[in-house]
Amino acid sequence: QVQLVESGGGVVQSGRSLRLSCAASGFTFSSYAMQWVRQAPGKGLEWVALISNDGTYKYYADSVKGRFTISRDSSKNTLYLQMNSLRVEDTAVYYCGRDPRYCIGVSCYLGSVDYWGQGTLVTVSS
Amino acid sequence: EIVMTQSPATLSVSPGERVTLSCRASQSVSSNLAWYQQKPGQAPRLLIYGASTRATGIPARFSGSGSGTEFTLTISSLQSEDFAVYYCQQYNTWPPITFGQGTRLEIK
């Protein structure tokens, strides 16, 4: 069965760095794009970043662009999120997710998430 | 950026009732819309993609409809396990992929 397990969260001071990991199993990791989505305490879902299945293409929310880097290692079936220059407003539960790239007819679409990890909490203190 | 607006913010309903949640996009997203359910302390769960296709394992009481800018999620007969927060998400025009602010279904 598909499993995604995040790790690396914790408490960090503003301006410091943290790297999140997401270990994937139960599917062919290299065949799927992957995403990070976060949720601030008591708030809604916010998309953070997406990486293509082969790591060639990477996309970011404006709120993290230039500070966060998404990457993947298919030899380890692991997705990463390197977070630099952290801010108090980055405090959130960070979820990794598998992008199924649904196809309808001849058209295929990235952007939804069919499997989610349990999340890892990042707390940025001032 | 496409803004997704969900209504209402909170809905109080009784088990067994039929309920309809709404989601509006600030510009057309075609049918590239998903719905997610999230229970307290849990990760979101994909319910619907492509505006109307149920994800694997999702009960038939959940249905989605709409295209362009207006979408609905209908639960035909609410079960106790359906009380949760529901989010819509557009993936037609991105980055950024955007979510609605959520609708909370609570027990009346």
JSON list of N, CA, C and O in Angstrom, two decimals, chain A residues 35 37 39 43-47 50 59-60 95 102 109-114 116-117, chain B residues 32 34 36 38 42-46 49-50 55 87 89 91 94-97 99 101:
[
{"chain": "A", "resi": 35, "resn": "GLN", "atom": "N", "xyz": [4.38, 16.63, -4.17]},
{"chain": "A", "resi": 35, "resn": "GLN", "atom": "CA", "xyz": [4.08, 17.98, -3.70]},
{"chain": "A", "resi": 35, "resn": "GLN", "atom": "C", "xyz": [4.34, 18.12, -2.19]},
{"chain": "A", "resi": 35, "resn": "GLN", "atom": "O", "xyz": [4.35, 17.13, -1.46]},
{"chain": "A", "resi": 37, "resn": "VAL", "atom": "N", "xyz": [2.45, 20.48, 0.81]},
{"chain": "A", "resi": 37, "resn": "VAL", "atom": "CA", "xyz": [1.31, 21.34, 1.16]},
{"chain": "A", "resi": 37, "resn": "VAL", "atom": "C", "xyz": [1.42, 21.59, 2.66]},
{"chain": "A", "resi": 37, "resn": "VAL", "atom": "O", "xyz": [1.73, 20.67, 3.42]},
{"chain": "A", "resi": 39, "resn": "GLN", "atom": "N", "xyz": [-0.16, 23.58, 6.39]},
{"chain": "A", "resi": 39, "resn": "GLN", "atom": "CA", "xyz": [-1.36, 24.03, 7.07]},
{"chain": "A", "resi": 39, "resn": "GLN", "atom": "C", "xyz": [-0.96, 24.68, 8.38]},
{"chain": "A", "resi": 39, "resn": "GLN", "atom": "O", "xyz": [-0.51, 24.01, 9.32]},
{"chain": "A", "resi": 43, "resn": "LYS", "atom": "N", "xyz": [-5.71, 26.84, 10.49]},
{"chain": "A", "resi": 43, "resn": "LYS", "atom": "CA", "xyz": [-5.97, 27.46, 9.19]},
{"chain": "A", "resi": 43, "resn": "LYS", "atom": "C", "xyz": [-6.20, 26.41, 8.11]},
{"chain": "A", "resi": 43, "resn": "LYS", "atom": "O", "xyz": [-6.21, 25.21, 8.37]},
{"chain": "A", "resi": 44, "resn": "GLY", "atom": "N", "xyz": [-6.37, 26.89, 6.88]},
{"chain": "A", "resi": 44, "resn": "GLY", "atom": "CA", "xyz": [-6.62, 26.02, 5.75]},
{"chain": "A", "resi": 44, "resn": "GLY", "atom": "C", "xyz": [-5.34, 25.52, 5.11]},
{"chain": "A", "resi": 44, "resn": "GLY", "atom": "O", "xyz": [-4.23, 25.72, 5.61]},
{"chain": "A", "resi": 45, "resn": "LEU", "atom": "N", "xyz": [-5.52, 24.85, 3.99]},
{"chain": "A", "resi": 45, "resn": "LEU", "atom": "CA", "xyz": [-4.40, 24.25, 3.27]},
{"chain": "A", "resi": 45, "resn": "LEU", "atom": "C", "xyz": [-3.76, 25.26, 2.33]},
{"chain": "A", "resi": 45, "resn": "LEU", "atom": "O", "xyz": [-4.44, 26.05, 1.68]},
{"chain": "A", "resi": 46, "resn": "GLU", "atom": "N", "xyz": [-2.43, 25.23, 2.27]},
{"chain": "A", "resi": 46, "resn": "GLU", "atom": "CA", "xyz": [-1.67, 26.11, 1.38]},
{"chain": "A", "resi": 46, "resn": "GLU", "atom": "C", "xyz": [-0.66, 25.29, 0.60]},
{"chain": "A", "resi": 46, "resn": "GLU", "atom": "O", "xyz": [0.20, 24.62, 1.19]},
{"chain": "A", "resi": 47, "resn": "TRP", "atom": "N", "xyz": [-0.76, 25.34, -0.70]},
{"chain": "A", "resi": 47, "resn": "TRP", "atom": "CA", "xyz": [0.22, 24.65, -1.55]},
{"chain": "A", "resi": 47, "resn": "TRP", "atom": "C", "xyz": [1.58, 25.32, -1.43]},
{"chain": "A", "resi": 47, "resn": "TRP", "atom": "O", "xyz": [1.68, 26.56, -1.40]},
{"chain": "A", "resi": 50, "resn": "LEU", "atom": "N", "xyz": [5.86, 21.81, -5.95]},
{"chain": "A", "resi": 50, "resn": "LEU", "atom": "CA", "xyz": [5.64, 20.59, -6.73]},
{"chain": "A", "resi": 50, "resn": "LEU", "atom": "C", "xyz": [6.89, 20.29, -7.52]},
{"chain": "A", "resi": 50, "resn": "LEU", "atom": "O", "xyz": [7.55, 21.21, -8.04]},
{"chain": "A", "resi": 59, "resn": "TYR", "atom": "N", "xyz": [8.21, 23.85, -9.03]},
{"chain": "A", "resi": 59, "resn": "TYR", "atom": "CA", "xyz": [7.34, 25.01, -8.94]},
{"chain": "A", "resi": 59, "resn": "TYR", "atom": "C", "xyz": [7.11, 25.35, -7.48]},
{"chain": "A", "resi": 59, "resn": "TYR", "atom": "O", "xyz": [7.02, 24.45, -6.64]},
{"chain": "A", "resi": 60, "resn": "TYR", "atom": "N", "xyz": [6.98, 26.67, -7.21]},
{"chain": "A", "resi": 60, "resn": "TYR", "atom": "CA", "xyz": [6.86, 27.11, -5.83]},
{"chain": "A", "resi": 60, "resn": "TYR", "atom": "C", "xyz": [5.77, 28.15, -5.66]},
{"chain": "A", "resi": 60, "resn": "TYR", "atom": "O", "xyz": [5.49, 28.93, -6.57]},
{"chain": "A", "resi": 95, "resn": "TYR", "atom": "N", "xyz": [2.76, 18.68, 4.88]},
{"chain": "A", "resi": 95, "resn": "TYR", "atom": "CA", "xyz": [2.39, 17.38, 4.33]},
{"chain": "A", "resi": 95, "resn": "TYR", "atom": "C", "xyz": [3.09, 17.17, 2.99]},
{"chain": "A", "resi": 95, "resn": "TYR", "atom": "O", "xyz": [3.14, 18.09, 2.16]},
{"chain": "A", "resi": 102, "resn": "TYR", "atom": "N", "xyz": [-3.69, 12.79, -13.15]},
{"chain": "A", "resi": 102, "resn": "TYR", "atom": "CA", "xyz": [-4.87, 12.18, -13.76]},
{"chain": "A", "resi": 102, "resn": "TYR", "atom": "C", "xyz": [-4.95, 12.51, -15.23]},
{"chain": "A", "resi": 102, "resn": "TYR", "atom": "O", "xyz": [-4.70, 13.63, -15.65]},
{"chain": "A", "resi": 109, "resn": "TYR", "atom": "N", "xyz": [-3.28, 15.88, -16.18]},
{"chain": "A", "resi": 109, "resn": "TYR", "atom": "CA", "xyz": [-3.24, 17.06, -15.33]},
{"chain": "A", "resi": 109, "resn": "TYR", "atom": "C", "xyz": [-2.49, 16.77, -14.03]},
{"chain": "A", "resi": 109, "resn": "TYR", "atom": "O", "xyz": [-2.80, 15.82, -13.32]},
{"chain": "A", "resi": 110, "resn": "LEU", "atom": "N", "xyz": [-1.54, 17.62, -13.76]},
{"chain": "A", "resi": 110, "resn": "LEU", "atom": "CA", "xyz": [-0.87, 17.61, -12.46]},
{"chain": "A", "resi": 110, "resn": "LEU", "atom": "C", "xyz": [-1.62, 18.54, -11.52]},
{"chain": "A", "resi": 110, "resn": "LEU", "atom": "O", "xyz": [-2.32, 19.47, -11.97]},
{"chain": "A", "resi": 111, "resn": "GLY", "atom": "N", "xyz": [-1.46, 18.34, -10.24]},
{"chain": "A", "resi": 111, "resn": "GLY", "atom": "CA", "xyz": [-1.96, 19.31, -9.28]},
{"chain": "A", "resi": 111, "resn": "GLY", "atom": "C", "xyz": [-2.78, 18.77, -8.14]},
{"chain": "A", "resi": 111, "resn": "GLY", "atom": "O", "xyz": [-2.80, 19.37, -7.06]},
{"chain": "A", "resi": 112, "resn": "SER", "atom": "N", "xyz": [-3.44, 17.65, -8.32]},
{"chain": "A", "resi": 112, "resn": "SER", "atom": "CA", "xyz": [-4.18, 17.08, -7.18]},
{"chain": "A", "resi": 112, "resn": "SER", "atom": "C", "xyz": [-3.25, 16.16, -6.40]},
{"chain": "A", "resi": 112, "resn": "SER", "atom": "O", "xyz": [-2.13, 15.86, -6.82]},
{"chain": "A", "resi": 113, "resn": "VAL", "atom": "N", "xyz": [-3.72, 15.73, -5.25]},
{"chain": "A", "resi": 113, "resn": "VAL", "atom": "CA", "xyz": [-2.92, 14.84, -4.38]},
{"chain": "A", "resi": 113, "resn": "VAL", "atom": "C", "xyz": [-3.78, 13.67, -3.97]},
{"chain": "A", "resi": 113, "resn": "VAL", "atom": "O", "xyz": [-4.83, 13.86, -3.34]},
{"chain": "A", "resi": 114, "resn": "ASP", "atom": "N", "xyz": [-3.35, 12.46, -4.34]},
{"chain": "A", "resi": 114, "resn": "ASP", "atom": "CA", "xyz": [-4.19, 11.30, -4.01]},
{"chain": "A", "resi": 114, "resn": "ASP", "atom": "C", "xyz": [-3.75, 10.57, -2.74]},
{"chain": "A", "resi": 114, "resn": "ASP", "atom": "O", "xyz": [-4.55, 9.86, -2.14]},
{"chain": "A", "resi": 116, "resn": "TRP", "atom": "N", "xyz": [-1.49, 11.27, 0.96]},
{"chain": "A", "resi": 116, "resn": "TRP", "atom": "CA", "xyz": [-0.86, 12.25, 1.82]},
{"chain": "A", "resi": 116, "resn": "TRP", "atom": "C", "xyz": [-0.10, 11.55, 2.94]},
{"chain": "A", "resi": 116, "resn": "TRP", "atom": "O", "xyz": [-0.52, 10.51, 3.42]},
{"chain": "A", "resi": 117, "resn": "GLY", "atom": "N", "xyz": [0.99, 12.18, 3.37]},
{"chain": "A", "resi": 117, "resn": "GLY", "atom": "CA", "xyz": [1.65, 11.74, 4.58]},
{"chain": "A", "resi": 117, "resn": "GLY", "atom": "C", "xyz": [0.86, 12.22, 5.80]},
{"chain": "A", "resi": 117, "resn": "GLY", "atom": "O", "xyz": [-0.15, 12.91, 5.67]},
{"chain": "B", "resi": 32, "resn": "ASN", "atom": "N", "xyz": [-10.85, 21.15, -13.78]},
{"chain": "B", "resi": 32, "resn": "ASN", "atom": "CA", "xyz": [-9.66, 20.79, -13.01]},
{"chain": "B", "resi": 32, "resn": "ASN", "atom": "C", "xyz": [-9.80, 21.21, -11.56]},
{"chain": "B", "resi": 32, "resn": "ASN", "atom": "O", "xyz": [-9.11, 22.11, -11.07]},
{"chain": "B", "resi": 34, "resn": "ALA", "atom": "N", "xyz": [-10.61, 19.63, -7.50]},
{"chain": "B", "resi": 34, "resn": "ALA", "atom": "CA", "xyz": [-10.66, 18.49, -6.58]},
{"chain": "B", "resi": 34, "resn": "ALA", "atom": "C", "xyz": [-11.32, 18.91, -5.28]},
{"chain": "B", "resi": 34, "resn": "ALA", "atom": "O", "xyz": [-11.32, 20.08, -4.91]},
{"chain": "B", "resi": 36, "resn": "TYR", "atom": "N", "xyz": [-11.43, 17.69, -1.11]},
{"chain": "B", "resi": 36, "resn": "TYR", "atom": "CA", "xyz": [-10.75, 16.92, -0.06]},
{"chain": "B", "resi": 36, "resn": "TYR", "atom": "C", "xyz": [-11.57, 17.01, 1.23]},
{"chain": "B", "resi": 36, "resn": "TYR", "atom": "O", "xyz": [-12.22, 18.01, 1.50]},
{"chain": "B", "resi": 38, "resn": "GLN", "atom": "N", "xyz": [-11.06, 16.64, 5.42]},
{"chain": "B", "resi": 38, "resn": "GLN", "atom": "CA", "xyz": [-10.06, 16.58, 6.48]},
{"chain": "B", "resi": 38, "resn": "GLN", "atom": "C", "xyz": [-10.74, 16.52, 7.84]},
{"chain": "B", "resi": 38, "resn": "GLN", "atom": "O", "xyz": [-11.55, 17.38, 8.18]},
{"chain": "B", "resi": 42, "resn": "GLN", "atom": "N", "xyz": [-5.91, 14.81, 11.28]},
{"chain": "B", "resi": 42, "resn": "GLN", "atom": "CA", "xyz": [-5.59, 13.91, 10.17]},
{"chain": "B", "resi": 42, "resn": "GLN", "atom": "C", "xyz": [-5.18, 14.69, 8.93]},
{"chain": "B", "resi": 42, "resn": "GLN", "atom": "O", "xyz": [-5.48, 15.87, 8.79]},
{"chain": "B", "resi": 43, "resn": "ALA", "atom": "N", "xyz": [-4.52, 13.98, 8.03]},
{"chain": "B", "resi": 43, "resn": "ALA", "atom": "CA", "xyz": [-4.21, 14.56, 6.73]},
{"chain": "B", "resi": 43, "resn": "ALA", "atom": "C", "xyz": [-5.48, 14.63, 5.89]},
{"chain": "B", "resi": 43, "resn": "ALA", "atom": "O", "xyz": [-6.44, 13.88, 6.13]},
{"chain": "B", "resi": 44, "resn": "PRO", "atom": "N", "xyz": [-5.49, 15.49, 4.90]},
{"chain": "B", "resi": 44, "resn": "PRO", "atom": "CA", "xyz": [-6.64, 15.52, 3.98]},
{"chain": "B", "resi": 44, "resn": "PRO", "atom": "C", "xyz": [-6.76, 14.21, 3.22]},
{"chain": "B", "resi": 44, "resn": "PRO", "atom": "O", "xyz": [-5.80, 13.46, 3.09]},
{"chain": "B", "resi": 45, "resn": "ARG", "atom": "N", "xyz": [-7.97, 13.95, 2.73]},
{"chain": "B", "resi": 45, "resn": "ARG", "atom": "CA", "xyz": [-8.23, 12.76, 1.90]},
{"chain": "B", "resi": 45, "resn": "ARG", "atom": "C", "xyz": [-8.89, 13.22, 0.62]},
{"chain": "B", "resi": 45, "resn": "ARG", "atom": "O", "xyz": [-9.85, 14.00, 0.66]},
{"chain": "B", "resi": 46, "resn": "LEU", "atom": "N", "xyz": [-8.38, 12.74, -0.50]},
{"chain": "B", "resi": 46, "resn": "LEU", "atom": "CA", "xyz": [-8.96, 13.09, -1.79]},
{"chain": "B", "resi": 46, "resn": "LEU", "atom": "C", "xyz": [-10.31, 12.40, -1.95]},
{"chain": "B", "resi": 46, "resn": "LEU", "atom": "O", "xyz": [-10.42, 11.18, -1.82]},
{"chain": "B", "resi": 49, "resn": "TYR", "atom": "N", "xyz": [-11.89, 14.24, -8.04]},
{"chain": "B", "resi": 49, "resn": "TYR", "atom": "CA", "xyz": [-10.99, 14.95, -8.94]},
{"chain": "B", "resi": 49, "resn": "TYR", "atom": "C", "xyz": [-11.69, 15.12, -10.28]},
{"chain": "B", "resi": 49, "resn": "TYR", "atom": "O", "xyz": [-12.71, 14.46, -10.54]},
{"chain": "B", "resi": 50, "resn": "GLY", "atom": "N", "xyz": [-11.16, 15.99, -11.10]},
{"chain": "B", "resi": 50, "resn": "GLY", "atom": "CA", "xyz": [-11.82, 16.26, -12.37]},
{"chain": "B", "resi": 50, "resn": "GLY", "atom": "C", "xyz": [-13.25, 16.74, -12.20]},
{"chain": "B", "resi": 50, "resn": "GLY", "atom": "O", "xyz": [-14.10, 16.51, -13.05]},
{"chain": "B", "resi": 55, "resn": "ALA", "atom": "N", "xyz": [-12.60, 9.52, -6.21]},
{"chain": "B", "resi": 55, "resn": "ALA", "atom": "CA", "xyz": [-11.31, 8.87, -6.04]},
{"chain": "B", "resi": 55, "resn": "ALA", "atom": "C", "xyz": [-11.53, 7.43, -5.57]},
{"chain": "B", "resi": 55, "resn": "ALA", "atom": "O", "xyz": [-12.63, 7.05, -5.14]},
{"chain": "B", "resi": 87, "resn": "TYR", "atom": "N", "xyz": [-12.43, 20.90, 1.58]},
{"chain": "B", "resi": 87, "resn": "TYR", "atom": "CA", "xyz": [-11.71, 21.90, 0.80]},
{"chain": "B", "resi": 87, "resn": "TYR", "atom": "C", "xyz": [-11.86, 21.60, -0.69]},
{"chain": "B", "resi": 87, "resn": "TYR", "atom": "O", "xyz": [-11.76, 20.45, -1.11]},
{"chain": "B", "resi": 89, "resn": "GLN", "atom": "N", "xyz": [-10.04, 22.59, -4.45]},
{"chain": "B", "resi": 89, "resn": "GLN", "atom": "CA", "xyz": [-8.71, 22.94, -4.94]},
{"chain": "B", "resi": 89, "resn": "GLN", "atom": "C", "xyz": [-8.75, 23.01, -6.45]},
{"chain": "B", "resi": 89, "resn": "GLN", "atom": "O", "xyz": [-9.29, 22.10, -7.10]},
{"chain": "B", "resi": 91, "resn": "TYR", "atom": "N", "xyz": [-6.50, 23.07, -9.99]},
{"chain": "B", "resi": 91, "resn": "TYR", "atom": "CA", "xyz": [-5.18, 22.76, -10.54]},
{"chain": "B", "resi": 91, "resn": "TYR", "atom": "C", "xyz": [-5.19, 22.99, -12.05]},
{"chain": "B", "resi": 91, "resn": "TYR", "atom": "O", "xyz": [-4.49, 22.32, -12.79]},
{"chain": "B", "resi": 94, "resn": "TRP", "atom": "N", "xyz": [-1.72, 27.10, -12.84]},
{"chain": "B", "resi": 94, "resn": "TRP", "atom": "CA", "xyz": [-0.76, 27.15, -11.72]},
{"chain": "B", "resi": 94, "resn": "TRP", "atom": "C", "xyz": [0.64, 27.24, -12.28]},
{"chain": "B", "resi": 94, "resn": "TRP", "atom": "O", "xyz": [0.88, 26.94, -13.46]},
{"chain": "B", "resi": 95, "resn": "PRO", "atom": "N", "xyz": [1.65, 27.64, -11.50]},
{"chain": "B", "resi": 95, "resn": "PRO", "atom": "CA", "xyz": [1.51, 27.93, -10.07]},
{"chain": "B", "resi": 95, "resn": "PRO", "atom": "C", "xyz": [0.84, 29.29, -9.85]},
{"chain": "B", "resi": 95, "resn": "PRO", "atom": "O", "xyz": [0.92, 30.14, -10.73]},
{"chain": "B", "resi": 96, "resn": "PRO", "atom": "N", "xyz": [0.18, 29.48, -8.70]},
{"chain": "B", "resi": 96, "resn": "PRO", "atom": "CA", "xyz": [0.08, 28.49, -7.64]},
{"chain": "B", "resi": 96, "resn": "PRO", "atom": "C", "xyz": [-1.18, 27.63, -7.76]},
{"chain": "B", "resi": 96, "resn": "PRO", "atom": "O", "xyz": [-2.20, 28.09, -8.28]},
{"chain": "B", "resi": 97, "resn": "ILE", "atom": "N", "xyz": [-1.08, 26.41, -7.30]},
{"chain": "B", "resi": 97, "resn": "ILE", "atom": "CA", "xyz": [-2.26, 25.60, -7.04]},
{"chain": "B", "resi": 97, "resn": "ILE", "atom": "C", "xyz": [-2.95, 26.23, -5.84]},
{"chain": "B", "resi": 97, "resn": "ILE", "atom": "O", "xyz": [-2.28, 26.61, -4.88]},
{"chain": "B", "resi": 99, "resn": "PHE", "atom": "N", "xyz": [-6.30, 26.49, -2.94]},
{"chain": "B", "resi": 99, "resn": "PHE", "atom": "CA", "xyz": [-7.39, 25.85, -2.20]},
{"chain": "B", "resi": 99, "resn": "PHE", "atom": "C", "xyz": [-8.41, 26.89, -1.76]},
{"chain": "B", "resi": 99, "resn": "PHE", "atom": "O", "xyz": [-8.06, 28.07, -1.55]},
{"chain": "B", "resi": 101, "resn": "GLN", "atom": "N", "xyz": [-11.02, 28.12, 1.31]},
{"chain": "B", "resi": 101, "resn": "GLN", "atom": "CA", "xyz": [-10.75, 28.28, 2.74]},
{"chain": "B", "resi": 101, "resn": "GLN", "atom": "C", "xyz": [-11.39, 27.20, 3.59]},
{"chain": "B", "resi": 101, "resn": "GLN", "atom": "O", "xyz": [-11.12, 27.11, 4.79]}
]
